[in-house]
Amino acid sequence: MTTKFNKEDVLFYLEEMVQMEMATSIEEDVYYSLKQDKKISREQLKSVLKCMYKWYNTKF
C-alpha cells in the first residue's frame, strides 16, 4: 500500500515535530519556508517525506 501525502499533511507533520522539538534542521527549514510560501528544494522535500513515511509507519 502506498501512502500519499498532500501539502496539509506535510504542514501538520512539520508543525507537530517543531512543537515537540523533535524536528531536524531540514524539517524546521522546510516548515518555515512553507509557512512563508517560499520554495523548497526537491532534496529537502524528499528528506521530509522520507521522515514522514518512517514516522507514519511506526505510528500506525
JSON list of N, CA, C and O in Angstrom, two decimals:
[
{"chain": "A", "resi": 1, "resn": "MET", "atom": "N", "xyz": [0.84, -1.19, 0.00]},
{"chain": "A", "resi": 1, "resn": "MET", "atom": "CA", "xyz": [0.00, 0.00, 0.00]},
{"chain": "A", "resi": 1, "resn": "MET", "atom": "C", "xyz": [0.89, 1.25, 0.00]},
{"chain": "A", "resi": 1, "resn": "MET", "atom": "O", "xyz": [1.83, 1.35, 0.76]},
{"chain": "A", "resi": 2, "resn": "THR", "atom": "N", "xyz": [0.57, 2.17, -0.86]},
{"chain": "A", "resi": 2, "resn": "THR", "atom": "CA", "xyz": [1.33, 3.42, -0.94]},
{"chain": "A", "resi": 2, "resn": "THR", "atom": "C", "xyz": [0.58, 4.51, -0.21]},
{"chain": "A", "resi": 2, "resn": "THR", "atom": "O", "xyz": [-0.61, 4.69, -0.39]},
{"chain": "A", "resi": 3, "resn": "THR", "atom": "N", "xyz": [1.30, 5.23, 0.62]},
{"chain": "A", "resi": 3, "resn": "THR", "atom": "CA", "xyz": [0.71, 6.35, 1.35]},
{"chain": "A", "resi": 3, "resn": "THR", "atom": "C", "xyz": [1.05, 7.63, 0.61]},
{"chain": "A", "resi": 3, "resn": "THR", "atom": "O", "xyz": [2.19, 7.86, 0.26]},
{"chain": "A", "resi": 4, "resn": "LYS", "atom": "N", "xyz": [0.04, 8.43, 0.35]},
{"chain": "A", "resi": 4, "resn": "LYS", "atom": "CA", "xyz": [0.26, 9.71, -0.32]},
{"chain": "A", "resi": 4, "resn": "LYS", "atom": "C", "xyz": [-0.06, 10.84, 0.65]},
{"chain": "A", "resi": 4, "resn": "LYS", "atom": "O", "xyz": [-1.03, 10.78, 1.40]},
{"chain": "A", "resi": 5, "resn": "PHE", "atom": "N", "xyz": [0.80, 11.85, 0.63]},
{"chain": "A", "resi": 5, "resn": "PHE", "atom": "CA", "xyz": [0.63, 12.99, 1.50]},
{"chain": "A", "resi": 5, "resn": "PHE", "atom": "C", "xyz": [0.39, 14.24, 0.66]},
{"chain": "A", "resi": 5, "resn": "PHE", "atom": "O", "xyz": [1.01, 14.43, -0.37]},
{"chain": "A", "resi": 6, "resn": "ASN", "atom": "N", "xyz": [-0.51, 15.10, 1.12]},
{"chain": "A", "resi": 6, "resn": "ASN", "atom": "CA", "xyz": [-0.70, 16.39, 0.45]},
{"chain": "A", "resi": 6, "resn": "ASN", "atom": "C", "xyz": [-0.03, 17.48, 1.27]},
{"chain": "A", "resi": 6, "resn": "ASN", "atom": "O", "xyz": [0.57, 17.22, 2.32]},
{"chain": "A", "resi": 7, "resn": "LYS", "atom": "N", "xyz": [-0.12, 18.71, 0.81]},
{"chain": "A", "resi": 7, "resn": "LYS", "atom": "CA", "xyz": [0.58, 19.82, 1.47]},
{"chain": "A", "resi": 7, "resn": "LYS", "atom": "C", "xyz": [0.12, 19.99, 2.92]},
{"chain": "A", "resi": 7, "resn": "LYS", "atom": "O", "xyz": [0.93, 20.25, 3.81]},
{"chain": "A", "resi": 8, "resn": "GLU", "atom": "N", "xyz": [-1.17, 19.82, 3.18]},
{"chain": "A", "resi": 8, "resn": "GLU", "atom": "CA", "xyz": [-1.69, 19.97, 4.54]},
{"chain": "A", "resi": 8, "resn": "GLU", "atom": "C", "xyz": [-1.12, 18.89, 5.47]},
{"chain": "A", "resi": 8, "resn": "GLU", "atom": "O", "xyz": [-0.83, 19.16, 6.63]},
{"chain": "A", "resi": 9, "resn": "ASP", "atom": "N", "xyz": [-0.97, 17.67, 4.94]},
{"chain": "A", "resi": 9, "resn": "ASP", "atom": "CA", "xyz": [-0.39, 16.60, 5.73]},
{"chain": "A", "resi": 9, "resn": "ASP", "atom": "C", "xyz": [1.06, 16.92, 6.11]},
{"chain": "A", "resi": 9, "resn": "ASP", "atom": "O", "xyz": [1.48, 16.71, 7.24]},
{"chain": "A", "resi": 10, "resn": "VAL", "atom": "N", "xyz": [1.80, 17.42, 5.13]},
{"chain": "A", "resi": 10, "resn": "VAL", "atom": "CA", "xyz": [3.20, 17.77, 5.37]},
{"chain": "A", "resi": 10, "resn": "VAL", "atom": "C", "xyz": [3.29, 18.89, 6.40]},
{"chain": "A", "resi": 10, "resn": "VAL", "atom": "O", "xyz": [4.09, 18.81, 7.34]},
{"chain": "A", "resi": 11, "resn": "LEU", "atom": "N", "xyz": [2.47, 19.91, 6.26]},
{"chain": "A", "resi": 11, "resn": "LEU", "atom": "CA", "xyz": [2.48, 21.02, 7.22]},
{"chain": "A", "resi": 11, "resn": "LEU", "atom": "C", "xyz": [2.10, 20.55, 8.63]},
{"chain": "A", "resi": 11, "resn": "LEU", "atom": "O", "xyz": [2.70, 20.97, 9.61]},
{"chain": "A", "resi": 12, "resn": "PHE", "atom": "N", "xyz": [1.10, 19.68, 8.71]},
{"chain": "A", "resi": 12, "resn": "PHE", "atom": "CA", "xyz": [0.69, 19.16, 10.01]},
{"chain": "A", "resi": 12, "resn": "PHE", "atom": "C", "xyz": [1.83, 18.39, 10.67]},
{"chain": "A", "resi": 12, "resn": "PHE", "atom": "O", "xyz": [2.14, 18.60, 11.85]},
{"chain": "A", "resi": 13, "resn": "TYR", "atom": "N", "xyz": [2.45, 17.50, 9.91]},
{"chain": "A", "resi": 13, "resn": "TYR", "atom": "CA", "xyz": [3.58, 16.72, 10.43]},
{"chain": "A", "resi": 13, "resn": "TYR", "atom": "C", "xyz": [4.70, 17.64, 10.90]},
{"chain": "A", "resi": 13, "resn": "TYR", "atom": "O", "xyz": [5.22, 17.49, 12.01]},
{"chain": "A", "resi": 14, "resn": "LEU", "atom": "N", "xyz": [5.07, 18.61, 10.05]},
{"chain": "A", "resi": 14, "resn": "LEU", "atom": "CA", "xyz": [6.18, 19.51, 10.40]},
{"chain": "A", "resi": 14, "resn": "LEU", "atom": "C", "xyz": [5.85, 20.36, 11.61]},
{"chain": "A", "resi": 14, "resn": "LEU", "atom": "O", "xyz": [6.69, 20.57, 12.49]},
{"chain": "A", "resi": 15, "resn": "GLU", "atom": "N", "xyz": [4.61, 20.83, 11.69]},
{"chain": "A", "resi": 15, "resn": "GLU", "atom": "CA", "xyz": [4.20, 21.64, 12.84]},
{"chain": "A", "resi": 15, "resn": "GLU", "atom": "C", "xyz": [4.28, 20.83, 14.13]},
{"chain": "A", "resi": 15, "resn": "GLU", "atom": "O", "xyz": [4.76, 21.31, 15.15]},
{"chain": "A", "resi": 16, "resn": "GLU", "atom": "N", "xyz": [3.83, 19.58, 14.07]},
{"chain": "A", "resi": 16, "resn": "GLU", "atom": "CA", "xyz": [3.90, 18.71, 15.25]},
{"chain": "A", "resi": 16, "resn": "GLU", "atom": "C", "xyz": [5.35, 18.48, 15.67]},
{"chain": "A", "resi": 16, "resn": "GLU", "atom": "O", "xyz": [5.67, 18.54, 16.85]},
{"chain": "A", "resi": 17, "resn": "MET", "atom": "N", "xyz": [6.21, 18.20, 14.71]},
{"chain": "A", "resi": 17, "resn": "MET", "atom": "CA", "xyz": [7.61, 17.94, 15.02]},
{"chain": "A", "resi": 17, "resn": "MET", "atom": "C", "xyz": [8.28, 19.18, 15.60]},
{"chain": "A", "resi": 17, "resn": "MET", "atom": "O", "xyz": [9.06, 19.08, 16.56]},
{"chain": "A", "resi": 18, "resn": "VAL", "atom": "N", "xyz": [7.97, 20.35, 15.05]},
{"chain": "A", "resi": 18, "resn": "VAL", "atom": "CA", "xyz": [8.57, 21.59, 15.55]},
{"chain": "A", "resi": 18, "resn": "VAL", "atom": "C", "xyz": [8.07, 21.88, 16.96]},
{"chain": "A", "resi": 18, "resn": "VAL", "atom": "O", "xyz": [8.85, 22.24, 17.85]},
{"chain": "A", "resi": 19, "resn": "GLN", "atom": "N", "xyz": [6.78, 21.71, 17.20]},
{"chain": "A", "resi": 19, "resn": "GLN", "atom": "CA", "xyz": [6.21, 21.98, 18.53]},
{"chain": "A", "resi": 19, "resn": "GLN", "atom": "C", "xyz": [6.76, 21.03, 19.59]},
{"chain": "A", "resi": 19, "resn": "GLN", "atom": "O", "xyz": [6.98, 21.43, 20.73]},
{"chain": "A", "resi": 20, "resn": "MET", "atom": "N", "xyz": [6.97, 19.77, 19.21]},
{"chain": "A", "resi": 20, "resn": "MET", "atom": "CA", "xyz": [7.50, 18.81, 20.17]},
{"chain": "A", "resi": 20, "resn": "MET", "atom": "C", "xyz": [9.03, 18.86, 20.24]},
{"chain": "A", "resi": 20, "resn": "MET", "atom": "O", "xyz": [9.64, 18.06, 20.94]},
{"chain": "A", "resi": 21, "resn": "GLU", "atom": "N", "xyz": [9.62, 19.78, 19.50]},
{"chain": "A", "resi": 21, "resn": "GLU", "atom": "CA", "xyz": [11.07, 19.95, 19.44]},
{"chain": "A", "resi": 21, "resn": "GLU", "atom": "C", "xyz": [11.78, 18.68, 19.01]},
{"chain": "A", "resi": 21, "resn": "GLU", "atom": "O", "xyz": [12.86, 18.34, 19.50]},
{"chain": "A", "resi": 22, "resn": "MET", "atom": "N", "xyz": [11.16, 17.95, 18.08]},
{"chain": "A", "resi": 22, "resn": "MET", "atom": "CA", "xyz": [11.74, 16.72, 17.54]},
{"chain": "A", "resi": 22, "resn": "MET", "atom": "C", "xyz": [12.16, 16.89, 16.09]},
{"chain": "A", "resi": 22, "resn": "MET", "atom": "O", "xyz": [12.62, 15.95, 15.46]},
{"chain": "A", "resi": 23, "resn": "ALA", "atom": "N", "xyz": [11.98, 18.08, 15.55]},
{"chain": "A", "resi": 23, "resn": "ALA", "atom": "CA", "xyz": [12.27, 18.32, 14.14]},
{"chain": "A", "resi": 23, "resn": "ALA", "atom": "C", "xyz": [13.77, 18.44, 13.90]},
{"chain": "A", "resi": 23, "resn": "ALA", "atom": "O", "xyz": [14.50, 19.01, 14.71]},
{"chain": "A", "resi": 24, "resn": "THR", "atom": "N", "xyz": [14.20, 17.89, 12.76]},
{"chain": "A", "resi": 24, "resn": "THR", "atom": "CA", "xyz": [15.59, 18.08, 12.35]},
{"chain": "A", "resi": 24, "resn": "THR", "atom": "C", "xyz": [15.72, 19.48, 11.78]},
{"chain": "A", "resi": 24, "resn": "THR", "atom": "O", "xyz": [14.73, 20.17, 11.54]},
{"chain": "A", "resi": 25, "resn": "SER", "atom": "N", "xyz": [16.94, 19.90, 11.54]},
{"chain": "A", "resi": 25, "resn": "SER", "atom": "CA", "xyz": [17.15, 21.25, 10.98]},
{"chain": "A", "resi": 25, "resn": "SER", "atom": "C", "xyz": [16.52, 21.38, 9.60]},
{"chain": "A", "resi": 25, "resn": "SER", "atom": "O", "xyz": [15.96, 22.43, 9.27]},
{"chain": "A", "resi": 26, "resn": "ILE", "atom": "N", "xyz": [16.58, 20.32, 8.81]},
{"chain": "A", "resi": 26, "resn": "ILE", "atom": "CA", "xyz": [15.96, 20.36, 7.48]},
{"chain": "A", "resi": 26, "resn": "ILE", "atom": "C", "xyz": [14.45, 20.50, 7.60]},
{"chain": "A", "resi": 26, "resn": "ILE", "atom": "O", "xyz": [13.82, 21.28, 6.90]},
{"chain": "A", "resi": 27, "resn": "GLU", "atom": "N", "xyz": [13.86, 19.74, 8.53]},
{"chain": "A", "resi": 27, "resn": "GLU", "atom": "CA", "xyz": [12.41, 19.82, 8.74]},
{"chain": "A", "resi": 27, "resn": "GLU", "atom": "C", "xyz": [12.00, 21.22, 9.19]},
{"chain": "A", "resi": 27, "resn": "GLU", "atom": "O", "xyz": [10.99, 21.75, 8.72]},
{"chain": "A", "resi": 28, "resn": "GLU", "atom": "N", "xyz": [12.78, 21.84, 10.07]},
{"chain": "A", "resi": 28, "resn": "GLU", "atom": "CA", "xyz": [12.47, 23.20, 10.50]},
{"chain": "A", "resi": 28, "resn": "GLU", "atom": "C", "xyz": [12.57, 24.19, 9.34]},
{"chain": "A", "resi": 28, "resn": "GLU", "atom": "O", "xyz": [11.71, 25.05, 9.18]},
{"chain": "A", "resi": 29, "resn": "ASP", "atom": "N", "xyz": [13.62, 24.06, 8.54]},
{"chain": "A", "resi": 29, "resn": "ASP", "atom": "CA", "xyz": [13.79, 24.94, 7.38]},
{"chain": "A", "resi": 29, "resn": "ASP", "atom": "C", "xyz": [12.61, 24.82, 6.43]},
{"chain": "A", "resi": 29, "resn": "ASP", "atom": "O", "xyz": [12.07, 25.82, 5.95]},
{"chain": "A", "resi": 30, "resn": "VAL", "atom": "N", "xyz": [12.20, 23.59, 6.14]},
{"chain": "A", "resi": 30, "resn": "VAL", "atom": "CA", "xyz": [11.09, 23.35, 5.23]},
{"chain": "A", "resi": 30, "resn": "VAL", "atom": "C", "xyz": [9.79, 23.90, 5.83]},
{"chain": "A", "resi": 30, "resn": "VAL", "atom": "O", "xyz": [9.00, 24.54, 5.13]},
{"chain": "A", "resi": 31, "resn": "TYR", "atom": "N", "xyz": [9.58, 23.68, 7.11]},
{"chain": "A", "resi": 31, "resn": "TYR", "atom": "CA", "xyz": [8.37, 24.17, 7.77]},
{"chain": "A", "resi": 31, "resn": "TYR", "atom": "C", "xyz": [8.25, 25.69, 7.65]},
{"chain": "A", "resi": 31, "resn": "TYR", "atom": "O", "xyz": [7.21, 26.20, 7.23]},
{"chain": "A", "resi": 32, "resn": "TYR", "atom": "N", "xyz": [9.31, 26.40, 8.01]},
{"chain": "A", "resi": 32, "resn": "TYR", "atom": "CA", "xyz": [9.24, 27.86, 7.97]},
{"chain": "A", "resi": 32, "resn": "TYR", "atom": "C", "xyz": [9.18, 28.38, 6.53]},
{"chain": "A", "resi": 32, "resn": "TYR", "atom": "O", "xyz": [8.53, 29.39, 6.26]},
{"chain": "A", "resi": 33, "resn": "SER", "atom": "N", "xyz": [9.80, 27.68, 5.60]},
{"chain": "A", "resi": 33, "resn": "SER", "atom": "CA", "xyz": [9.72, 28.08, 4.19]},
{"chain": "A", "resi": 33, "resn": "SER", "atom": "C", "xyz": [8.29, 27.91, 3.67]},
{"chain": "A", "resi": 33, "resn": "SER", "atom": "O", "xyz": [7.77, 28.79, 2.97]},
{"chain": "A", "resi": 34, "resn": "LEU", "atom": "N", "xyz": [7.66, 26.80, 4.00]},
{"chain": "A", "resi": 34, "resn": "LEU", "atom": "CA", "xyz": [6.29, 26.57, 3.55]},
{"chain": "A", "resi": 34, "resn": "LEU", "atom": "C", "xyz": [5.31, 27.56, 4.19]},
{"chain": "A", "resi": 34, "resn": "LEU", "atom": "O", "xyz": [4.38, 28.02, 3.54]},
{"chain": "A", "resi": 35, "resn": "LYS", "atom": "N", "xyz": [5.54, 27.87, 5.46]},
{"chain": "A", "resi": 35, "resn": "LYS", "atom": "CA", "xyz": [4.66, 28.83, 6.13]},
{"chain": "A", "resi": 35, "resn": "LYS", "atom": "C", "xyz": [4.76, 30.22, 5.49]},
{"chain": "A", "resi": 35, "resn": "LYS", "atom": "O", "xyz": [3.81, 30.97, 5.50]},
{"chain": "A", "resi": 36, "resn": "GLN", "atom": "N", "xyz": [5.94, 30.54, 4.93]},
{"chain": "A", "resi": 36, "resn": "GLN", "atom": "CA", "xyz": [6.15, 31.84, 4.30]},
{"chain": "A", "resi": 36, "resn": "GLN", "atom": "C", "xyz": [5.97, 31.77, 2.78]},
{"chain": "A", "resi": 36, "resn": "GLN", "atom": "O", "xyz": [6.29, 32.72, 2.08]},
{"chain": "A", "resi": 37, "resn": "ASP", "atom": "N", "xyz": [5.45, 30.65, 2.28]},
{"chain": "A", "resi": 37, "resn": "ASP", "atom": "CA", "xyz": [5.24, 30.42, 0.84]},
{"chain": "A", "resi": 37, "resn": "ASP", "atom": "C", "xyz": [6.51, 30.59, 0.02]},
{"chain": "A", "resi": 37, "resn": "ASP", "atom": "O", "xyz": [6.48, 31.08, -1.11]},
{"chain": "A", "resi": 38, "resn": "LYS", "atom": "N", "xyz": [7.63, 30.18, 0.59]},
{"chain": "A", "resi": 38, "resn": "LYS", "atom": "CA", "xyz": [8.89, 30.18, -0.14]},
{"chain": "A", "resi": 38, "resn": "LYS", "atom": "C", "xyz": [9.10, 28.81, -0.77]},
{"chain": "A", "resi": 38, "resn": "LYS", "atom": "O", "xyz": [8.58, 27.81, -0.29]},
{"chain": "A", "resi": 39, "resn": "LYS", "atom": "N", "xyz": [9.88, 28.77, -1.82]},
{"chain": "A", "resi": 39, "resn": "LYS", "atom": "CA", "xyz": [10.15, 27.49, -2.49]},
{"chain": "A", "resi": 39, "resn": "LYS", "atom": "C", "xyz": [11.16, 26.69, -1.69]},
{"chain": "A", "resi": 39, "resn": "LYS", "atom": "O", "xyz": [12.03, 27.23, -1.03]},
{"chain": "A", "resi": 40, "resn": "ILE", "atom": "N", "xyz": [11.00, 25.37, -1.79]},
{"chain": "A", "resi": 40, "resn": "ILE", "atom": "CA", "xyz": [11.96, 24.46, -1.17]},
{"chain": "A", "resi": 40, "resn": "ILE", "atom": "C", "xyz": [12.55, 23.58, -2.26]},
{"chain": "A", "resi": 40, "resn": "ILE", "atom": "O", "xyz": [11.94, 23.41, -3.33]},
{"chain": "A", "resi": 41, "resn": "SER", "atom": "N", "xyz": [13.71, 23.04, -1.99]},
{"chain": "A", "resi": 41, "resn": "SER", "atom": "CA", "xyz": [14.35, 22.19, -3.00]},
{"chain": "A", "resi": 41, "resn": "SER", "atom": "C", "xyz": [13.73, 20.80, -3.00]},
{"chain": "A", "resi": 41, "resn": "SER", "atom": "O", "xyz": [13.10, 20.37, -2.03]},
{"chain": "A", "resi": 42, "resn": "ARG", "atom": "N", "xyz": [13.94, 20.12, -4.09]},
{"chain": "A", "resi": 42, "resn": "ARG", "atom": "CA", "xyz": [13.44, 18.75, -4.23]},
{"chain": "A", "resi": 42, "resn": "ARG", "atom": "C", "xyz": [14.08, 17.85, -3.19]},
{"chain": "A", "resi": 42, "resn": "ARG", "atom": "O", "xyz": [13.43, 16.96, -2.64]},
{"chain": "A", "resi": 43, "resn": "GLU", "atom": "N", "xyz": [15.37, 18.08, -2.90]},
{"chain": "A", "resi": 43, "resn": "GLU", "atom": "CA", "xyz": [16.07, 17.26, -1.92]},
{"chain": "A", "resi": 43, "resn": "GLU", "atom": "C", "xyz": [15.50, 17.47, -0.51]},
{"chain": "A", "resi": 43, "resn": "GLU", "atom": "O", "xyz": [15.39, 16.52, 0.27]},
{"chain": "A", "resi": 44, "resn": "GLN", "atom": "N", "xyz": [15.14, 18.72, -0.20]},
{"chain": "A", "resi": 44, "resn": "GLN", "atom": "CA", "xyz": [14.54, 18.99, 1.11]},
{"chain": "A", "resi": 44, "resn": "GLN", "atom": "C", "xyz": [13.20, 18.27, 1.24]},
{"chain": "A", "resi": 44, "resn": "GLN", "atom": "O", "xyz": [12.91, 17.65, 2.26]},
{"chain": "A", "resi": 45, "resn": "LEU", "atom": "N", "xyz": [12.39, 18.36, 0.20]},
{"chain": "A", "resi": 45, "resn": "LEU", "atom": "CA", "xyz": [11.08, 17.70, 0.23]},
{"chain": "A", "resi": 45, "resn": "LEU", "atom": "C", "xyz": [11.25, 16.19, 0.34]},
{"chain": "A", "resi": 45, "resn": "LEU", "atom": "O", "xyz": [10.55, 15.53, 1.11]},
{"chain": "A", "resi": 46, "resn": "LYS", "atom": "N", "xyz": [12.19, 15.65, -0.41]},
{"chain": "A", "resi": 46, "resn": "LYS", "atom": "CA", "xyz": [12.44, 14.21, -0.37]},
{"chain": "A", "resi": 46, "resn": "LYS", "atom": "C", "xyz": [12.84, 13.77, 1.04]},
{"chain": "A", "resi": 46, "resn": "LYS", "atom": "O", "xyz": [12.37, 12.75, 1.54]},
{"chain": "A", "resi": 47, "resn": "SER", "atom": "N", "xyz": [13.69, 14.54, 1.68]},
{"chain": "A", "resi": 47, "resn": "SER", "atom": "CA", "xyz": [14.13, 14.23, 3.04]},
{"chain": "A", "resi": 47, "resn": "SER", "atom": "C", "xyz": [12.96, 14.25, 4.01]},
{"chain": "A", "resi": 47, "resn": "SER", "atom": "O", "xyz": [12.82, 13.35, 4.86]},
{"chain": "A", "resi": 48, "resn": "VAL", "atom": "N", "xyz": [12.11, 15.26, 3.91]},
{"chain": "A", "resi": 48, "resn": "VAL", "atom": "CA", "xyz": [10.96, 15.37, 4.81]},
{"chain": "A", "resi": 48, "resn": "VAL", "atom": "C", "xyz": [9.97, 14.22, 4.56]},
{"chain": "A", "resi": 48, "resn": "VAL", "atom": "O", "xyz": [9.47, 13.61, 5.51]},
{"chain": "A", "resi": 49, "resn": "LEU", "atom": "N", "xyz": [9.71, 13.91, 3.31]},
{"chain": "A", "resi": 49, "resn": "LEU", "atom": "CA", "xyz": [8.78, 12.82, 3.01]},
{"chain": "A", "resi": 49, "resn": "LEU", "atom": "C", "xyz": [9.31, 11.48, 3.51]},
{"chain": "A", "resi": 49, "resn": "LEU", "atom": "O", "xyz": [8.55, 10.65, 4.00]},
{"chain": "A", "resi": 50, "resn": "LYS", "atom": "N", "xyz": [10.61, 11.29, 3.42]},
{"chain": "A", "resi": 50, "resn": "LYS", "atom": "CA", "xyz": [11.21, 10.06, 3.92]},
{"chain": "A", "resi": 50, "resn": "LYS", "atom": "C", "xyz": [10.99, 9.95, 5.43]},
{"chain": "A", "resi": 50, "resn": "LYS", "atom": "O", "xyz": [10.63, 8.88, 5.94]},
{"chain": "A", "resi": 51, "resn": "CYS", "atom": "N", "xyz": [11.17, 11.05, 6.15]},
{"chain": "A", "resi": 51, "resn": "CYS", "atom": "CA", "xyz": [10.93, 11.07, 7.60]},
{"chain": "A", "resi": 51, "resn": "CYS", "atom": "C", "xyz": [9.45, 10.85, 7.90]},
{"chain": "A", "resi": 51, "resn": "CYS", "atom": "O", "xyz": [9.10, 10.15, 8.85]},
{"chain": "A", "resi": 52, "resn": "MET", "atom": "N", "xyz": [8.59, 11.44, 7.09]},
{"chain": "A", "resi": 52, "resn": "MET", "atom": "CA", "xyz": [7.15, 11.28, 7.30]},
{"chain": "A", "resi": 52, "resn": "MET", "atom": "C", "xyz": [6.73, 9.83, 7.13]},
{"chain": "A", "resi": 52, "resn": "MET", "atom": "O", "xyz": [5.94, 9.31, 7.91]},
{"chain": "A", "resi": 53, "resn": "TYR", "atom": "N", "xyz": [7.25, 9.17, 6.09]},
{"chain": "A", "resi": 53, "resn": "TYR", "atom": "CA", "xyz": [6.91, 7.76, 5.87]},
{"chain": "A", "resi": 53, "resn": "TYR", "atom": "C", "xyz": [7.37, 6.90, 7.04]},
{"chain": "A", "resi": 53, "resn": "TYR", "atom": "O", "xyz": [6.65, 6.04, 7.51]},
{"chain": "A", "resi": 54, "resn": "LYS", "atom": "N", "xyz": [8.58, 7.18, 7.53]},
{"chain": "A", "resi": 54, "resn": "LYS", "atom": "CA", "xyz": [9.10, 6.42, 8.66]},
{"chain": "A", "resi": 54, "resn": "LYS", "atom": "C", "xyz": [8.23, 6.65, 9.90]},
{"chain": "A", "resi": 54, "resn": "LYS", "atom": "O", "xyz": [7.86, 5.72, 10.60]},
{"chain": "A", "resi": 55, "resn": "TRP", "atom": "N", "xyz": [7.89, 7.91, 10.17]},
{"chain": "A", "resi": 55, "resn": "TRP", "atom": "CA", "xyz": [7.06, 8.27, 11.31]},
{"chain": "A", "resi": 55, "resn": "TRP", "atom": "C", "xyz": [5.68, 7.65, 11.18]},
{"chain": "A", "resi": 55, "resn": "TRP", "atom": "O", "xyz": [5.14, 7.08, 12.14]},
{"chain": "A", "resi": 56, "resn": "TYR", "atom": "N", "xyz": [5.09, 7.73, 9.99]},
{"chain": "A", "resi": 56, "resn": "TYR", "atom": "CA", "xyz": [3.75, 7.19, 9.76]},
{"chain": "A", "resi": 56, "resn": "TYR", "atom": "C", "xyz": [3.72, 5.67, 9.96]},
{"chain": "A", "resi": 56, "resn": "TYR", "atom": "O", "xyz": [2.81, 5.14, 10.59]},
{"chain": "A", "resi": 57, "resn": "ASN", "atom": "N", "xyz": [4.74, 4.99, 9.48]},
{"chain": "A", "resi": 57, "resn": "ASN", "atom": "CA", "xyz": [4.77, 3.53, 9.59]},
{"chain": "A", "resi": 57, "resn": "ASN", "atom": "C", "xyz": [5.01, 3.06, 11.01]},
{"chain": "A", "resi": 57, "resn": "ASN", "atom": "O", "xyz": [4.55, 1.99, 11.39]},
{"chain": "A", "resi": 58, "resn": "THR", "atom": "N", "xyz": [5.72, 3.84, 11.83]},
{"chain": "A", "resi": 58, "resn": "THR", "atom": "CA", "xyz": [5.92, 3.43, 13.21]},
{"chain": "A", "resi": 58, "resn": "THR", "atom": "C", "xyz": [4.72, 3.80, 14.09]},
{"chain": "A", "resi": 58, "resn": "THR", "atom": "O", "xyz": [4.46, 3.14, 15.08]},
{"chain": "A", "resi": 59, "resn": "LYS", "atom": "N", "xyz": [4.00, 4.83, 13.69]},
{"chain": "A", "resi": 59, "resn": "LYS", "atom": "CA", "xyz": [2.85, 5.28, 14.49]},
{"chain": "A", "resi": 59, "resn": "LYS", "atom": "C", "xyz": [1.61, 4.43, 14.24]},
{"chain": "A", "resi": 59, "resn": "LYS", "atom": "O", "xyz": [0.83, 4.17, 15.14]},
{"chain": "A", "resi": 60, "resn": "PHE", "atom": "N", "xyz": [1.41, 4.00, 12.99]},
{"chain": "A", "resi": 60, "resn": "PHE", "atom": "CA", "xyz": [0.17, 3.28, 12.65]},
{"chain": "A", "resi": 60, "resn": "PHE", "atom": "C", "xyz": [0.44, 1.85, 12.29]},
{"chain": "A", "resi": 60, "resn": "PHE", "atom": "O", "xyz": [1.11, 1.32, 11.70]}
]
